[in-house]
Amino acid sequence: MAMAAEKESTGEVDLESALLPSSSVESLPLLAHSTRSRQHSHLRSLRRSASNTTSQIAIVGSDPCPIESLDYELIENEEFLQQDWRSRGRAHILRYVVLKWTLCFLLGALAGAAGFLTNLAIENIAGVKFVVTSNMMLADRHLWAFGVFAASNFVLTMFAAVITAFFAPAAAGSGIPEVKAYLNGVDAPEIFSPRTLAVKVVGCIAAVSSSLHVGKAGPLVHTGACIASILGQGGSRKYRLTCKWLRYFKNDRDRRDLVTCGSAAGVAAAFRAPVGGVLFALEAVSSWWRSALLWRAFFTTAVVAVVLRALIDICHRGKCGLFGKGGLIMFDVTSDTIAYHLPDLPPVIILGIGGGILGSFYNFFLEKVLRAYNLINEKGYGYKLLLAATISICTSCCIFGLPWLASCSPCPTGISEACPSIGSYGIAAPSGLFIPVILTGATYGRLVGMLMGSRSTLDHSLFAVLGSASLLGGSMRMTVSVCVILLELTNNLLLLPLVMLVLLISKTVADALNANIYDILVKLKGFPYLETHAEPYMRQLTVSDVVTGPLLMFNGIEKVGNIVHVLKTTGHHGFPVVDEPPFSDSSVLYGLILRAHLLILLKKRVFLPSRSLFGIDVSKQFSADDFAKRGSGKHDDIEDIKLTAEDMEMFIDLHPFTNTSPYTVVETMSLAKALILFREVGLRHLLVVPKSSSRAPVVGILTRHDFMPEHVLGLHPSLLKSRWKRLRFGKTSLNKVFCDLC
């Protein structure tokens, strides 16, 4: 039995152990051409005898978890052709289209309702806390006011930390890196589960209400993605809550589209910016996009806007407690007429340059802080809770104590309510990573406006808005979506040229210094994210230079015992199927079969007594639901399948269940070209076939891990010294400048 497989075994990520110095081209002595060829063949065989152990585990939420790849490829085999609903007439196609739009409508309505309920709860919980604190301050009971304020913040923070750490670690953080990685083709357990959704909503309410510098935009993006994934799963088999009609969406392709719409709906619910939500999904999180998806995402965000508007109108009748009375969460921004002239452009340009530099510094320092947090979190639950408690106490002391260091200003005359500095309870908390960026950017912009003085006709508040935009562009590197979100918030198109200018300048400056914050988080968490571009050094390599083994294949009719042995001893998820004589004239590649499908065949016990073609009636033995993709992170285990000794001696005909048209590349194709094909098509496996027909029909399999720089540079350390490597990764020297400044 020959074998080939995808390298997705689980294990600790150890970059140093993955480095193979024996593959260094520079370490080879200058021998004769024939000697170099023999050594090169030997080195290639060594690489193929070693498994790819890079990027097998990532930090999902707050805990390390094994990860897998999603399958966007359309499988074509005998079972698919008989069960495919697309070939059954217009009625099934019409039902599929109607269901897609119905799910988008439900997604928009549920995401809008989730956003509204989150806002409602935060406004009331935080509102009561600030009203009680303000009343004590007005009564000159300052110590009691601080005690109530700090204690309530502590309880809310610890509640959010406990439910996240013990019930749903995947809900930790903003969730945007997980959504971004999922839409790139990375699957991880529990990232979109109902438990993660519940903890995300409740934890977000508690965390934002606790006066932490966090907010709801990131969590709402994750919430929208969770709702979309749950809708696409068609219910739960475990609780017998399934819908037969939704079987059309039990595949990674349709779920990817729904999750994309869900991320757009989350931003629309956070900012009441439907167009900004669509552009955010396109610019920040999505890896694949097409015009049909744009139309559905726009429809989803429009539903979110309508639902939010309807629910807010209900609350305006006074039935929602403190909702909408403090400006805490729901944005209701108005602006005066903006007038600017040509002499005002130089300060705006300076603002953009400074915002790009400050945004890069913010990303740099945040990366260092998160690495320190990770070291603390690795020590266990107690340290996680201690970290949350420490941050809560420090935050409460800063919020309550820092205003005492500033001089007091007289209260405005002619107001009927208490002094705004005491009587109001609203503080800004827009979004997870947005809050420090927006506040810092607004302070920075206002400072620049004060320094300009009479040299600029722009108002200080306008400088604050532009400062926030410049720092957002410098940190998150989003231009179009941030521009549209700000315009939808301010309802002022006159801001458009100035906002566009500062965003373009700040992003350009920041791109020359380091990566955007979301890419940094994805890298810190260890997700094997495929970039839109290929590294220059990949053009110097062919796909055969990065293929690693062991090479595993199955015969078209394979013994059950062999299949069980391979599944138990490897974590591979794809196996080439090869026909050999007497079933073919020569050894030929028949296709590719997935691990999940092999497990289904073993569970159904579709066995043959001998190694011969009997012909299986697929339509009678299987239904479309048998091979439907299960929910995110859920899969069968070979250990759960019990087989007798007699079963192990029988055979399985793999032909009806094998994908007969897998994507293949010749072994001489450049690695850069293969990467573009792999990413754009959304593949999980890419078979490498030999250039000569006299060799074995399969050379190896490429997965996303084989395109990771850690793996490629581990096999070829000489590329670290190449001028292309220095050209692409020259930003590391700028990061060293940041370290020296620290």
XYZ file of C-alpha atoms in Angstrom:
742
model
C 0.000 0.000 0.000
C 1.458 3.328 -1.078
C 0.232 6.441 0.727
C -0.063 10.258 0.516
C -1.823 12.683 2.801
C -2.463 16.181 4.072
C -0.227 17.257 6.947
C -2.602 18.451 9.640
C -1.399 16.449 12.613
C -1.795 18.134 15.966
C 1.213 18.915 18.107
C 3.155 21.724 19.680
C 4.330 24.403 17.291
C 8.130 24.302 17.475
C 9.733 26.411 14.789
C 13.291 25.405 15.678
C 12.532 21.692 15.375
C 10.971 22.313 11.964
C 14.177 23.868 10.595
C 16.159 21.421 8.469
C 19.667 22.820 7.942
C 20.553 19.837 5.751
C 18.458 21.384 2.985
C 20.587 24.530 2.838
C 21.907 25.040 -0.651
C 24.897 26.995 0.629
C 25.999 24.094 2.843
C 26.521 21.802 -0.172
C 30.140 21.475 -1.274
C 31.131 22.437 -4.776
C 31.201 18.993 -6.325
C 30.649 17.759 -9.832
C 27.211 18.250 -11.375
C 26.274 14.588 -11.048
C 27.262 14.587 -7.371
C 25.199 17.722 -6.701
C 22.215 16.133 -8.437
C 22.466 13.004 -6.299
C 22.747 15.073 -3.112
C 19.822 17.243 -4.159
C 17.711 14.127 -4.714
C 18.806 12.805 -1.329
C 17.877 16.075 0.386
C 14.499 16.075 -1.309
C 13.849 12.536 -0.124
C 14.817 13.600 3.414
C 12.294 16.417 3.278
C 9.596 14.058 2.087
C 10.320 11.691 4.943
C 9.605 14.415 7.505
C 6.185 15.749 8.370
C 5.313 19.424 8.306
C 4.860 20.348 11.972
C 4.490 24.104 11.587
C 1.303 26.028 12.334
C -0.687 23.042 13.574
C -1.961 24.795 16.716
C -3.309 28.322 17.111
C -4.615 30.396 19.993
C -8.388 30.462 19.572
C -9.826 33.072 21.900
C -7.487 32.526 24.856
C -6.599 28.813 24.645
C -4.363 26.922 22.193
C -6.396 24.556 19.990
C -5.681 22.239 17.044
C -6.750 23.752 13.757
C -7.770 22.383 10.386
C -8.487 23.747 6.932
C -11.884 24.345 5.382
C -12.948 22.643 2.159
C -14.261 25.056 -0.464
C -13.639 22.705 -3.383
C -16.681 21.166 -5.074
C -16.339 17.387 -4.863
C -17.293 15.471 -8.004
C -17.904 11.746 -7.740
C -20.612 9.158 -8.340
C -22.328 9.862 -5.010
C -22.333 13.602 -5.663
C -23.758 13.260 -9.170
C -26.665 11.136 -7.924
C -27.456 13.248 -4.858
C -26.740 16.748 -6.238
C -29.879 18.904 -5.984
C -28.555 21.252 -8.702
C -29.368 18.648 -11.350
C -32.964 18.062 -10.185
C -34.685 20.955 -11.893
C -35.622 24.581 -11.428
C -37.701 23.984 -8.308
C -34.664 22.990 -6.248
C -32.599 25.851 -7.623
C -35.386 28.329 -6.844
C -35.709 26.928 -3.323
C -31.954 27.326 -2.833
C -32.001 30.973 -3.979
C -35.017 31.821 -1.819
C -33.409 30.178 1.193
C -30.205 32.145 0.694
C -32.063 35.451 0.794
C -34.256 34.264 3.658
C -31.186 33.390 5.707
C -29.696 36.809 4.950
C -32.907 38.429 6.180
C -32.928 36.343 9.369
C -29.238 37.045 9.880
C -29.785 40.797 9.589
C -32.775 40.737 11.923
C -31.016 38.630 14.570
C -27.759 40.612 14.355
C -29.695 43.865 14.680
C -31.611 42.506 17.668
C -28.385 41.270 19.279
C -26.777 44.670 18.788
C -29.793 46.458 20.241
C -30.044 44.163 23.277
C -26.326 44.615 23.898
C -26.714 48.391 23.764
C -29.807 48.294 25.954
C -28.152 46.210 28.654
C -24.938 48.264 28.669
C -26.779 51.581 28.834
C -28.864 50.454 31.800
C -26.168 48.641 33.784
C -23.518 51.306 33.283
C -26.140 54.034 33.607
C -27.269 52.907 37.054
C -23.643 52.650 38.158
C -22.805 56.184 37.056
C -26.018 57.688 38.415
C -25.345 56.221 41.881
C -21.716 57.370 41.725
C -22.702 60.867 40.594
C -25.283 61.236 43.356
C -22.661 60.339 45.955
C -20.242 62.827 44.416
C -22.860 65.564 44.582
C -23.351 64.716 48.273
C -19.560 65.032 48.845
C -19.278 61.321 49.737
C -16.212 60.860 47.554
C -14.765 57.730 49.176
C -18.125 55.967 49.066
C -18.507 57.006 45.442
C -15.128 55.521 44.577
C -15.944 52.342 46.502
C -19.231 51.800 44.659
C -17.635 52.649 41.321
C -14.593 50.374 41.779
C -16.587 47.509 43.337
C -19.188 47.440 40.561
C -16.450 47.538 37.928
C -14.604 44.716 39.690
C -17.677 42.483 39.909
C -18.605 43.038 36.256
C -15.044 42.429 35.066
C -14.610 39.245 37.080
C -17.988 37.941 35.923
C -16.969 38.413 32.281
C -13.548 36.845 32.920
C -14.945 33.802 34.760
C -17.581 32.854 32.186
C -15.071 33.296 29.378
C -12.242 31.331 31.008
C -14.341 28.414 32.251
C -17.234 28.125 29.775
C -16.113 29.471 26.386
C -12.406 30.376 25.990
C -13.034 30.825 22.253
C -15.104 33.926 23.114
C -12.090 35.802 24.509
C -10.910 38.896 22.690
C -12.628 40.805 19.953
C -13.106 37.739 17.729
C -12.091 39.551 14.547
C -8.825 37.557 14.115
C -10.810 34.313 14.357
C -13.370 35.531 11.799
C -10.604 36.760 9.498
C -8.796 33.409 9.719
C -12.027 31.444 9.150
C -12.811 33.407 5.996
C -9.277 32.649 4.841
C -9.945 28.909 5.171
C -8.871 28.085 8.752
C -11.248 26.103 10.948
C -10.965 25.816 14.720
C -13.182 24.169 17.348
C -15.946 26.124 19.071
C -15.303 29.490 17.412
C -18.935 29.757 16.227
C -20.705 27.455 18.678
C -23.928 28.467 20.497
C -22.019 28.508 23.791
C -19.431 30.881 22.337
C -22.234 33.112 21.068
C -23.952 33.270 24.464
C -20.743 33.995 26.372
C -19.715 36.561 23.760
C -22.904 38.585 24.179
C -23.073 38.353 27.976
C -19.338 38.894 28.409
C -19.363 41.920 26.103
C -22.189 43.489 28.110
C -20.356 42.930 31.405
C -16.937 44.044 30.117
C -18.122 47.261 28.469
C -20.321 48.096 31.480
C -17.292 47.694 33.770
C -15.657 50.851 32.337
C -12.828 48.874 30.740
C -11.396 50.399 27.605
C -13.131 47.857 25.426
C -16.245 48.076 23.332
C -18.731 46.274 21.197
C -17.693 46.536 17.539
C -15.304 43.581 17.570
C -17.593 41.372 19.697
C -20.566 42.233 17.476
C -18.584 41.174 14.399
C -17.940 37.823 16.087
C -21.581 37.669 17.227
C -22.839 38.201 13.675
C -20.480 35.501 12.405
C -21.706 33.066 15.096
C -25.343 33.687 14.180
C -24.553 33.163 10.497
C -22.696 29.899 11.129
C -25.472 28.515 13.341
C -28.111 29.387 10.749
C -26.048 27.679 8.055
C -25.687 24.474 10.060
C -29.378 23.742 9.733
C -29.927 23.234 13.442
C -28.445 20.612 15.753
C -28.554 16.836 15.369
C -27.585 16.472 19.022
C -30.790 18.180 20.180
C -32.840 16.923 17.212
C -33.362 20.454 15.958
C -32.710 20.056 12.252
C -34.301 21.406 9.130
C -34.251 19.317 5.966
C -34.427 22.364 3.728
C -31.205 23.785 5.138
C -29.206 20.768 3.971
C -28.246 22.858 0.935
C -26.013 24.990 3.163
C -24.153 22.185 4.928
C -20.921 22.951 3.128
C -18.037 25.327 3.694
C -18.708 27.444 0.598
C -22.183 28.636 1.590
C -21.206 28.995 5.240
C -18.299 31.199 4.204
C -20.696 33.541 2.408
C -23.055 33.635 5.397
C -20.216 34.351 7.829
C -19.041 37.176 5.567
C -22.531 38.684 5.668
C -22.583 38.156 9.434
C -19.354 40.118 9.941
C -20.778 42.979 7.883
C -23.982 42.863 9.931
C -21.951 43.107 13.147
C -20.291 46.366 12.112
C -23.614 47.736 10.892
C -25.154 46.924 14.293
C -22.252 48.543 16.171
C -22.169 51.855 14.297
C -25.535 51.966 12.515
C -23.468 52.151 9.341
C -24.792 49.604 6.806
C -22.566 50.650 3.913
C -19.559 50.866 6.227
C -20.304 47.336 7.421
C -20.226 45.941 3.883
C -16.972 47.741 3.136
C -15.456 46.549 6.429
C -16.182 42.929 5.501
C -14.664 43.489 2.066
C -11.598 45.411 3.245
C -10.717 43.914 6.618
C -11.866 40.295 7.014
C -12.874 38.695 3.711
C -10.417 36.746 1.546
C -12.858 35.946 -1.306
C -15.381 38.347 -2.751
C -17.749 38.509 -5.693
C -20.572 40.739 -6.853
C -23.370 38.361 -5.752
C -21.959 38.298 -2.225
C -21.751 42.098 -2.211
C -25.458 42.320 -3.011
C -26.454 39.881 -0.261
C -24.190 41.544 2.308
C -25.721 44.922 1.481
C -29.214 43.474 1.897
C -28.219 41.991 5.278
C -26.843 45.278 6.615
C -29.910 47.136 5.342
C -32.084 44.787 7.408
C -29.850 45.504 10.420
C -30.340 49.246 9.995
C -34.127 48.912 9.715
C -34.364 46.640 12.770
C -32.184 48.950 14.854
C -34.202 51.986 13.837
C -37.486 50.273 14.700
C -36.277 49.086 18.116
C -34.777 52.479 18.984
C -38.065 54.193 18.103
C -39.811 51.873 20.559
C -37.342 52.889 23.278
C -37.951 56.568 22.590
C -41.344 56.065 24.225
C -39.555 55.779 27.563
C -39.930 52.017 28.096
C -36.232 51.104 28.031
C -34.954 52.602 31.274
C -31.806 54.683 30.838
C -31.338 53.691 27.212
C -30.389 56.631 25.009
C -30.097 59.170 27.844
C -26.348 59.250 28.324
C -24.808 58.774 24.901
C -22.959 55.786 26.277
C -23.243 53.353 23.391
C -25.635 54.438 20.661
C -23.978 56.995 18.435
C -26.076 60.039 17.620
C -23.556 62.448 16.160
C -24.385 65.785 14.592
C -22.041 68.355 13.108
C -22.066 71.948 11.990
C -21.288 73.139 8.501
C -17.638 72.502 7.675
C -15.658 75.114 5.764
C -11.990 74.770 4.840
C -9.552 76.383 2.418
C -6.253 75.589 0.732
C -4.086 76.921 3.623
C -5.779 74.375 5.900
C -4.344 71.413 3.988
C -0.753 71.497 5.398
C -1.973 70.948 9.007
C -4.149 68.084 7.762
C -1.157 66.524 5.984
C 0.914 66.838 9.161
C -1.964 65.250 11.057
C -1.954 62.287 8.663
C 1.812 61.759 8.900
C 1.724 61.900 12.691
C -1.264 59.569 12.792
C 0.595 56.992 10.705
C 3.614 57.102 13.013
C 1.510 56.974 16.188
C -0.605 54.142 14.769
C 2.525 52.105 14.080
C 3.779 52.776 17.610
C 0.407 51.659 18.954
C 0.603 48.388 17.022
C 4.168 47.833 18.170
C 3.419 48.378 21.849
C 0.168 46.397 21.701
C 2.040 43.411 20.297
C 4.507 43.547 23.196
C 1.688 43.841 25.753
C -0.229 40.910 24.248
C 2.884 38.749 24.310
C 3.266 39.552 27.998
C -0.409 38.731 28.587
C 0.061 35.411 26.826
C 2.908 34.472 29.164
C 0.622 35.195 32.120
C -2.359 33.332 30.668
C -0.252 30.226 30.050
C 0.132 29.769 33.833
C -3.504 28.823 34.372
C -6.948 30.098 35.250
C -5.852 31.730 38.495
C -3.402 33.992 36.722
C -5.987 34.871 34.089
C -8.431 36.004 36.760
C -5.684 37.829 38.672
C -4.763 39.708 35.504
C -8.402 40.718 34.932
C -8.750 41.874 38.553
C -5.571 43.935 38.366
C -6.638 45.654 35.160
C -10.082 46.413 36.599
C -8.677 48.011 39.763
C -6.092 50.057 37.854
C -8.701 51.230 35.345
C -11.114 52.295 38.089
C -8.369 54.237 39.875
C -7.374 56.028 36.678
C -10.927 56.905 35.627
C -11.875 58.157 39.087
C -8.552 59.686 40.113
C -7.160 61.412 37.036
C -9.905 64.094 36.867
C -8.797 65.284 40.316
C -5.448 66.262 38.812
C -7.086 68.672 36.338
C -8.333 72.128 37.173
C -12.086 72.591 37.385
C -14.044 74.618 34.869
C -17.191 76.557 35.779
C -20.453 74.921 34.844
C -22.182 76.351 31.770
C -24.849 78.896 32.545
C -28.455 78.453 31.568
C -28.725 74.685 32.036
C -31.532 73.127 34.037
C -29.768 69.863 34.898
C -26.802 69.151 37.145
C -23.302 70.042 36.037
C -22.412 67.731 33.106
C -19.055 66.768 34.618
C -20.884 65.173 37.557
C -24.463 64.539 36.585
C -23.967 62.705 33.285
C -22.927 59.087 33.279
C -21.932 58.590 29.674
C -18.431 57.635 28.623
C -17.464 56.616 25.106
C -16.932 52.909 24.499
C -17.311 52.365 20.775
C -15.407 49.153 20.063
C -12.788 46.711 21.265
C -9.715 48.117 19.539
C -11.444 51.255 18.350
C -11.806 52.858 21.789
C -8.131 53.560 22.592
C -7.437 54.439 18.973
C -10.400 56.801 18.680
C -9.811 58.509 22.028
C -6.063 58.799 21.523
C -6.581 60.007 17.979
C -9.145 62.590 19.051
C -6.800 63.876 21.764
C -3.928 63.965 19.301
C -6.022 65.798 16.704
C -7.287 68.345 19.201
C -3.710 68.955 20.395
C -2.599 69.614 16.821
C -5.544 71.981 16.403
C -4.558 73.896 19.543
C -0.961 74.165 18.328
C -2.134 75.489 14.971
C -4.108 78.221 16.723
C -5.097 81.023 14.401
C -2.969 79.607 11.582
C -5.866 77.312 10.639
C -9.564 78.056 10.270
C -10.527 74.479 11.132
C -12.397 73.935 14.375
C -10.732 71.961 17.175
C -13.534 69.404 17.090
C -12.873 68.834 13.398
C -9.202 68.300 14.189
C -10.309 65.711 16.758
C -12.359 63.820 14.151
C -9.494 63.912 11.661
C -7.068 62.812 14.374
C -9.210 59.778 15.117
C -9.362 58.946 11.408
C -5.589 59.291 11.023
C -4.858 57.011 13.967
C -7.399 54.441 12.743
C -5.708 54.487 9.349
C -2.285 54.175 10.970
C -3.268 51.284 13.228
C -5.895 49.274 11.351
C -4.938 50.367 7.798
C -8.570 50.540 6.739
C -9.324 53.448 4.436
C -12.591 53.097 2.537
C -14.582 51.458 5.335
C -13.382 53.890 8.042
C -14.101 56.831 5.748
C -17.661 55.684 5.065
C -18.322 54.800 8.726
C -17.255 58.289 9.821
C -19.441 59.868 7.157
C -22.425 57.747 8.193
C -21.863 58.723 11.823
C -21.482 62.468 11.219
C -23.989 62.771 8.343
C -21.676 65.315 6.725
C -20.317 64.751 3.230
C -18.189 67.904 3.488
C -15.781 65.900 5.650
C -15.087 63.444 2.821
C -12.022 65.098 1.183
C -10.267 65.763 4.483
C -10.981 62.291 5.881
C -9.797 60.667 2.641
C -6.593 62.703 2.730
C -5.619 61.855 6.314
C -6.488 58.171 5.834
C -4.396 57.831 2.684
C -1.407 59.593 4.234
C -1.553 57.784 7.579
C -1.918 54.354 5.945
C 0.967 54.994 3.555
C 3.263 56.105 6.366
C 2.266 53.239 8.666
C 2.624 50.564 5.955
C 6.293 51.506 5.693
C 6.795 50.739 9.398
C 4.893 47.568 10.364
C 1.788 45.483 9.681
C -1.797 46.393 10.549
C -3.186 45.414 13.925
C -5.395 42.591 12.647
C -2.525 40.931 10.774
C -0.399 41.216 13.908
C -3.113 39.536 15.984
C -3.571 36.756 13.416
C 0.174 36.115 13.467
C 0.350 36.221 17.271
C -2.431 33.658 17.520
C -0.615 31.346 15.107
C -3.253 31.063 12.377
C -1.785 29.832 9.049
C -3.131 32.805 7.120
C -2.500 32.919 3.369
C -1.649 36.410 2.158
C -2.887 37.842 -1.123
C 0.656 37.993 -2.471
C 3.489 35.520 -2.814
C 6.836 36.279 -1.236
C 9.525 37.058 -3.821
C 11.693 34.117 -2.741
C 8.833 31.722 -3.606
C 9.520 32.341 -7.283
C 12.924 30.730 -6.826
C 11.342 27.475 -5.647
C 9.174 24.823 -7.256
C 6.388 22.936 -5.501
C 8.573 19.832 -5.316
C 11.050 21.791 -3.177
C 8.573 22.073 -0.293
C 6.761 18.733 -0.500
C 7.256 16.746 2.697
C 6.207 13.238 3.581
C 5.488 10.559 4.380
C 3.677 9.950 1.118
C 0.432 8.028 1.734
C -1.999 6.652 -0.854
C -4.901 4.202 -1.004
C -5.759 1.749 -3.752
C -9.125 2.055 -5.472
C -10.271 -1.065 -3.593
C -8.538 -1.007 -0.226
C -8.464 -3.359 2.727
C -10.416 -2.136 5.768
C -7.537 -2.940 8.126
C -5.149 -0.756 6.127
C -7.567 2.164 6.169
C -8.132 1.874 9.925
C -4.391 1.659 10.588
C -3.641 4.809 8.572
C -6.479 6.771 10.169
C -5.356 5.777 13.663
C -1.664 6.473 13.143
C -1.926 9.777 11.248
C -3.881 12.981 11.498
C -4.046 13.464 7.738
C -7.294 14.587 6.122
C -6.828 13.819 2.432
C -5.614 10.692 0.650
C -4.954 10.182 -3.088
C -6.597 7.103 -4.585
C -4.555 5.211 -7.170
C -5.702 2.424 -9.480
C -3.149 -0.251 -10.257
C -3.279 -3.427 -12.370
C -5.477 -5.422 -12.796
C -7.988 -2.558 -12.385
C -6.059 -0.369 -14.858
C -3.395 -0.821 -17.475
C -0.851 1.072 -15.372
C -0.633 2.951 -12.120
C -2.937 5.964 -12.525
C -4.297 8.641 -10.219
C -8.044 8.156 -9.773
C -8.726 11.047 -7.399
C -8.721 12.181 -3.772
C -10.805 10.968 -0.825
C -11.310 12.821 2.453
C -10.805 11.426 5.919
C -14.372 12.405 6.889
C -15.765 10.333 4.012
C -13.655 7.329 4.969
C -15.043 7.503 8.496
C -18.579 7.525 7.107
C -17.843 4.435 4.998
C -16.454 2.642 8.030
C -19.463 3.591 10.172
C -21.879 2.379 7.470
C -19.814 -0.818 6.992
C -20.011 -0.709 3.213
C -17.616 -3.643 2.894
C -16.814 -6.150 0.159
C -15.823 -9.752 0.834
C -13.064 -9.731 -1.788
C -10.956 -7.320 -3.824
C -13.184 -7.083 -6.849
C -15.533 -4.575 -8.480
C -19.072 -5.551 -7.451
C -20.600 -2.120 -8.076
C -22.247 -0.325 -5.167
C -25.688 1.225 -5.521
C -24.811 4.551 -3.911
C -28.325 5.978 -4.070
C -29.750 3.142 -1.916
C -26.965 2.999 0.640
C -26.418 6.738 1.239
C -28.300 10.012 1.311
C -27.086 13.562 0.771
C -27.119 14.203 4.537
C -24.626 11.415 5.188
C -21.797 13.344 3.538
C -22.942 16.836 4.588
C -20.326 18.918 6.373
C -20.890 19.149 10.105
C -20.597 22.310 12.163
C -17.375 24.225 12.631
C -14.805 22.257 14.622
C -17.010 19.119 14.835
C -15.845 15.818 13.346
C -16.009 12.063 13.846
C -13.209 10.106 15.463
C -11.796 6.799 14.280
C -11.586 5.629 17.904
C -15.383 5.770 18.165
C -15.851 3.215 15.375
C -15.828 -0.376 16.595
C -14.937 -3.050 14.031
C -14.516 -6.796 14.418
C -11.543 -8.845 13.276
C -13.683 -10.134 10.405
C -14.459 -6.564 9.315
C -10.762 -5.704 9.241
C -10.133 -8.391 6.610
C -12.768 -7.070 4.217
C -12.445 -4.411 1.487
C -13.998 -1.064 0.546
C -14.541 0.186 -2.991
C -13.447 3.834 -2.784
C -14.259 4.730 -6.399
C -17.855 6.029 -5.921
C -16.769 8.336 -3.067
C -13.498 9.673 -4.462
C -13.271 13.178 -5.868
C -12.329 12.354 -9.448
C -11.332 15.912 -10.387
C -8.956 17.229 -7.706
C -6.787 20.203 -8.523
C -3.293 19.137 -9.586
C -0.081 20.954 -10.470
C 3.041 19.654 -12.124
C 6.059 19.374 -9.859
C 7.989 22.046 -11.804
C 5.436 24.818 -11.113
C 6.804 27.698 -9.075
C 5.709 27.874 -5.455
C 4.476 31.436 -5.964
C 2.176 30.400 -8.799
C 0.840 27.459 -6.783
C 0.128 29.750 -3.807
C -1.992 32.104 -5.907
C -3.965 29.151 -7.298
C -4.381 27.608 -3.845
C -5.665 30.815 -2.247
C -7.871 32.136 -5.023
C -9.691 28.842 -5.554
C -9.929 28.201 -1.812
C -8.321 24.758 -1.771
C -7.544 22.429 1.078
C -5.421 19.977 -0.911
C -3.342 20.497 -4.032
C -1.924 17.338 -5.587
C 1.568 17.447 -7.098
C 2.000 15.162 -10.114
C 5.281 14.220 -11.813
C 6.441 15.710 -15.080
C 7.325 12.265 -16.397
C 4.679 9.593 -16.880
C 7.144 6.842 -16.027
C 7.122 7.726 -12.332
C 4.515 7.243 -9.607
C 1.276 9.113 -10.399
C 1.527 11.367 -7.335
C 4.584 13.161 -5.983
C 2.874 14.639 -2.903
C 0.180 16.924 -1.542
C 0.389 20.630 -0.742
C -1.721 22.138 2.035
C -1.767 25.661 3.441
C 0.945 24.717 5.952
C 3.373 24.071 3.091
C 3.062 27.702 1.991
C 3.837 29.141 5.433
C 7.146 31.075 5.579
C 8.199 29.095 8.676
C 8.010 25.858 6.709
C 9.547 27.148 3.472
C 12.438 28.941 5.168
C 12.938 25.961 7.458
C 13.552 23.774 4.433
C 15.676 26.427 2.702
C 17.526 28.553 5.278
C 19.718 30.037 2.541
C 16.743 32.151 1.464
C 17.036 34.053 4.733
C 20.175 35.676 3.326
C 18.830 36.392 -0.130
C 18.271 39.943 -1.292
C 14.600 39.167 -2.012
C 14.102 38.150 1.596
C 15.725 41.366 2.805
C 13.631 43.384 0.385
C 10.360 41.868 1.557
C 11.113 41.760 5.269
C 13.133 44.943 5.580
C 10.503 46.248 8.004
C 12.145 44.255 10.782
C 14.909 46.826 10.906
C 12.315 49.514 11.550
C 10.897 47.412 14.372
C 14.395 47.320 15.860
C 14.339 51.123 15.810
C 11.160 50.996 17.896
C 12.888 48.629 20.330
C 15.874 50.958 20.621
C 13.568 53.887 21.340
C 11.944 51.871 24.131
